[in-house]
Tab-separated table of C-alpha atoms in Angstrom:
chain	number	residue	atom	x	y	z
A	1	UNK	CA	-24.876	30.760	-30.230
A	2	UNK	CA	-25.637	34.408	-29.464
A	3	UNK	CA	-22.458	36.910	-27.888
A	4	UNK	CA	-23.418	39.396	-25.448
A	5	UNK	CA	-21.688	42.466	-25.565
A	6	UNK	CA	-19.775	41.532	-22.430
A	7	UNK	CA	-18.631	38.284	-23.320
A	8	UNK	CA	-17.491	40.410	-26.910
A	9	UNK	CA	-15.549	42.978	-24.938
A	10	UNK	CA	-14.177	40.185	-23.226
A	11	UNK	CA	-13.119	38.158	-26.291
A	12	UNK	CA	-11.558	41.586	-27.584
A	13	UNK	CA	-9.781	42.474	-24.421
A	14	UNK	CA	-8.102	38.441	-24.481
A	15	UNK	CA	-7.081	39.252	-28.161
A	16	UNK	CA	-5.271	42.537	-27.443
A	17	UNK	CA	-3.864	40.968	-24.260
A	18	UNK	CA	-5.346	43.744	-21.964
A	19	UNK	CA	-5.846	42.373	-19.110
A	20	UNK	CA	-9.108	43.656	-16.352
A	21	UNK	CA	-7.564	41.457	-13.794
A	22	UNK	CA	-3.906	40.515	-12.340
A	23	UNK	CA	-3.271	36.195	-11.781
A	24	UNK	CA	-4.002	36.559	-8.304
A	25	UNK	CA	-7.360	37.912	-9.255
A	26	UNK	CA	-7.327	41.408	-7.837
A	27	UNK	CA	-9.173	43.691	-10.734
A	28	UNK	CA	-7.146	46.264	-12.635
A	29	UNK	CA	-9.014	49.560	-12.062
A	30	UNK	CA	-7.359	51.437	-15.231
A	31	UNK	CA	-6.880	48.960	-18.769
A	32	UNK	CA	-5.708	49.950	-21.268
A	33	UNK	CA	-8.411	50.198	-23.105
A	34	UNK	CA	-11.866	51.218	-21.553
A	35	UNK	CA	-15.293	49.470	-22.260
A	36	UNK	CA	-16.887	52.231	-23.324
A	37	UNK	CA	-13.893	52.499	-26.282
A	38	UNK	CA	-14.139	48.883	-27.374
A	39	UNK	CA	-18.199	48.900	-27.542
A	40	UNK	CA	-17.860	51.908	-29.874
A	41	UNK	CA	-15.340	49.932	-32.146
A	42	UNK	CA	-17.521	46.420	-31.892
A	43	UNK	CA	-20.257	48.953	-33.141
A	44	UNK	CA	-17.788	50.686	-35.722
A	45	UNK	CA	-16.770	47.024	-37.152
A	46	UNK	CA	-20.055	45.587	-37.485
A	47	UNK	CA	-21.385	48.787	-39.664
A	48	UNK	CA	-17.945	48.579	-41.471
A	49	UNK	CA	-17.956	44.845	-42.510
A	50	UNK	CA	-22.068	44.858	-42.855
A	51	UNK	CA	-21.639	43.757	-46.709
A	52	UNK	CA	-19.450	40.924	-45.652
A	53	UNK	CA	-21.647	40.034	-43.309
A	54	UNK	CA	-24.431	39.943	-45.547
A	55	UNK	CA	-22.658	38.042	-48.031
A	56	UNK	CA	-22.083	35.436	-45.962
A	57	UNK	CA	-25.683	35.301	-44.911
A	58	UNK	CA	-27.487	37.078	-47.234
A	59	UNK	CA	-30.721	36.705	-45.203
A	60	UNK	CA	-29.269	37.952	-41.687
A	61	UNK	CA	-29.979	41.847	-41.997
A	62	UNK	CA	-33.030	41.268	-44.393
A	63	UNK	CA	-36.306	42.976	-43.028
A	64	UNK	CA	-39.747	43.771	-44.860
A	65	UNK	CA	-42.137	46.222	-44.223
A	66	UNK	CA	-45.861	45.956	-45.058
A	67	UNK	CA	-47.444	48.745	-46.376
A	68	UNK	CA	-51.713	49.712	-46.940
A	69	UNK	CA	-52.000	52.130	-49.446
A	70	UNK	CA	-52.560	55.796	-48.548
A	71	UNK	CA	-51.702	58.217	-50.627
A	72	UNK	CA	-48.629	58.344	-52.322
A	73	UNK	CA	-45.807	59.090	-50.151
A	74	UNK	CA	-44.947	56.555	-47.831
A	75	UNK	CA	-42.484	56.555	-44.311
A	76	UNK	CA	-39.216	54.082	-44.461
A	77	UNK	CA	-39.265	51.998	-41.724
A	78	UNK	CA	-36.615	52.673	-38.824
A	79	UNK	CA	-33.109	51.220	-39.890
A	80	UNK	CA	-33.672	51.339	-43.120
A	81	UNK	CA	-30.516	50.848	-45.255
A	82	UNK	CA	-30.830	49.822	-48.798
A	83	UNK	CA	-33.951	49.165	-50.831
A	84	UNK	CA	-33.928	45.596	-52.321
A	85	UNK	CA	-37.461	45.673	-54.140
A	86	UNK	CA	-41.591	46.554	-53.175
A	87	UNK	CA	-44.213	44.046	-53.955
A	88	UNK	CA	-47.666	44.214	-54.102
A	89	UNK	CA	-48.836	41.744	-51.728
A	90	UNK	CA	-52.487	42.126	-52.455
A	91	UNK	CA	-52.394	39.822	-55.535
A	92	UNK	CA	-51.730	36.447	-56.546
A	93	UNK	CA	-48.464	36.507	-58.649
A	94	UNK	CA	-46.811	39.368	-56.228
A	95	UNK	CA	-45.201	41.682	-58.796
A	96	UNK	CA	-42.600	43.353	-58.652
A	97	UNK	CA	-43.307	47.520	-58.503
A	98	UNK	CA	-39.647	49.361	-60.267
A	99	UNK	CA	-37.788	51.311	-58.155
A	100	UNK	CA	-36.673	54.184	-60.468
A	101	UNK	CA	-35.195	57.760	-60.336
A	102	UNK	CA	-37.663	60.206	-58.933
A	103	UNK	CA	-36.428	62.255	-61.408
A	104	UNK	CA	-37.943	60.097	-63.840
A	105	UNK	CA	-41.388	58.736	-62.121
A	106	UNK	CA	-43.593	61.834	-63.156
A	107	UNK	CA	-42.964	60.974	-67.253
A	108	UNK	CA	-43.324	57.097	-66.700
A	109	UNK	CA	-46.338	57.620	-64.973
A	110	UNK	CA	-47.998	60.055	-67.559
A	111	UNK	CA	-46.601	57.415	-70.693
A	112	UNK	CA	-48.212	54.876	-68.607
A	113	UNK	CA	-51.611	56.092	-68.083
A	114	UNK	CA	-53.194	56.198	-71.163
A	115	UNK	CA	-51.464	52.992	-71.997
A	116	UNK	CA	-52.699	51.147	-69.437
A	117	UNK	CA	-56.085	52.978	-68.394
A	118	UNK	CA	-58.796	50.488	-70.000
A	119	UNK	CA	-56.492	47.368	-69.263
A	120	UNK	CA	-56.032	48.108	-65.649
A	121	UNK	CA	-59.678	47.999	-64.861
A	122	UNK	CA	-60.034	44.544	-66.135
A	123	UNK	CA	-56.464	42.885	-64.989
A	124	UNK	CA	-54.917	45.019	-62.125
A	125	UNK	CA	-51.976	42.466	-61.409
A	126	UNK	CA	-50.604	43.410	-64.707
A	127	UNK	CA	-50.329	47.464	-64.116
A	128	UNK	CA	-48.023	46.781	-61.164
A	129	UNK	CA	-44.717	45.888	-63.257
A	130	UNK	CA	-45.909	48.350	-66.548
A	131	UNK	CA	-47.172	51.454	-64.784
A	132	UNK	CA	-46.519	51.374	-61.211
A	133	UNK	CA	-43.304	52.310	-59.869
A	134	UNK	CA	-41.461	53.618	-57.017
A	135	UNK	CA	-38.727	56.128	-56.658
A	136	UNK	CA	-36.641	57.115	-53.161
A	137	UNK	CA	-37.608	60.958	-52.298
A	138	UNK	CA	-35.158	61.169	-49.266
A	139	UNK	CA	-33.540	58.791	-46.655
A	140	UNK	CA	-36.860	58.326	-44.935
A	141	UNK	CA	-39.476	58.100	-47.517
A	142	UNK	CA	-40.544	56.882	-50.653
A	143	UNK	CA	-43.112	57.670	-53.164
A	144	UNK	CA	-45.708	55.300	-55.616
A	145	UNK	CA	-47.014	56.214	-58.323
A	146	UNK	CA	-49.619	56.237	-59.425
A	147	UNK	CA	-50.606	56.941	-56.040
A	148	UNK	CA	-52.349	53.538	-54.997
A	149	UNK	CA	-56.380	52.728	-54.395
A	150	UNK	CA	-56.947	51.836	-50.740
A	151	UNK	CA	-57.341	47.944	-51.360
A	152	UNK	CA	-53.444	47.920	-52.418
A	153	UNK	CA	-51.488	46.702	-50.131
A	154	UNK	CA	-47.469	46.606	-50.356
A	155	UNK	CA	-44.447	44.778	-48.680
A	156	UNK	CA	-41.196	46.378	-49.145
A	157	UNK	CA	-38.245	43.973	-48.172
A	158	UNK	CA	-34.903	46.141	-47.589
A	159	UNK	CA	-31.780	45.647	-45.943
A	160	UNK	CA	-31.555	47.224	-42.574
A	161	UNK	CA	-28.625	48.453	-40.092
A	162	UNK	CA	-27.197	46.953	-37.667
A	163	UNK	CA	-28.867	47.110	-34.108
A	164	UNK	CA	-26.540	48.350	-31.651
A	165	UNK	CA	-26.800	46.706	-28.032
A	166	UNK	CA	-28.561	48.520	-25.737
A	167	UNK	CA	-26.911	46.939	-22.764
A	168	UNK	CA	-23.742	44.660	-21.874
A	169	UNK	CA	-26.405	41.405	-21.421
A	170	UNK	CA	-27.549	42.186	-25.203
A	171	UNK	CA	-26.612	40.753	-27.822
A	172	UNK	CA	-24.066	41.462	-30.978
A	173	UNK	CA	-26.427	41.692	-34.255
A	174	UNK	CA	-24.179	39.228	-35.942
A	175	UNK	CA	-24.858	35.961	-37.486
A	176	UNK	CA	-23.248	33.119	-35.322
A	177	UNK	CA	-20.941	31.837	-37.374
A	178	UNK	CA	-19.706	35.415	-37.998
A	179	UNK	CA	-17.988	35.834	-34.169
């Protein structure tokens, strides 16, 4: 079952025995700790244990991203964190497209060409895993080459942040066994 952010503050305040209220009920108008200090630390944890997380439920922060080709340089998608691999979702088997150094992406593509350039004609799901590949040009975009036709399309599946609440009703971006 979901946490809100209240009912996490809460949780936290009952662990560090600071209380927001006295027995008879009356509220306590300074704790110890404030709320705004033990959102930022539920927001600090849940960024610092993210791996954890994820290896306990390896599918919890996985996102994808689908992608129609245009051009070659292409936009990460907001709360983007790691890469895991790019497909090309346009045919059958799905391959695979390399994510290599960009460093590296202008030779592979050249070795590649003349290679490839009668074959790809004929069989295009085979060019995706020989002369297709990808390459990271910053933290917000990413680059394919050689640059795609406008029939390819593209799903990238990547791990993404964690989603800070917005408010004290929303909730922690945790799995639920994870509270």
């Amino acid at each position: 079952m979901p946490v809100t952010r209240t009912a996490m503050v809460a949780k936290i305040r009952l662990r560090l025995q600071d209380r927001a209220a006295r027995r008879d009920g009356t509220a306590i108008t300074t704790p110890r700790f404030s709320d705004t200090d033990l959102n930022t630390v539920i927001n600090d944890v849940i960024r610092d244990r993210q791996s954890l997380i994820a290896e306990m439920d390896k599918s919890w922060y996985r996102s994808t991203s689908d992608y129609t080709a245009s051009g070659e340089t292409y936009t990460l998608p907001t709360g983007f964190k790691q890469w895991e691999e790019l497909r090309r979702s346009d045919l059958a088997a799905y391959p695979i497209v390399p994510l290599i150094d960009y460093n590296d992406q202008d030779a592979n593509k050249y070795v590649y060409a003349s290679l490839w350039s009668g074959f790809y004609a004929a069989h295009p799901e085979n060019i995706a895993a020989a002369g297709s590949s990808a390459a990271l040009i910053s933290s917000t975009q990413f680059r394919i080459l050689p640059a795609p036709t406008s029939t390819m399309t593209y799903r990238l599946f990547y791990q993404r942040s964690p989603t800070e609440p917005a408010a004290d009703a929303s909730n922690i971006d945790v799995p639920d066994n994870f509270q």
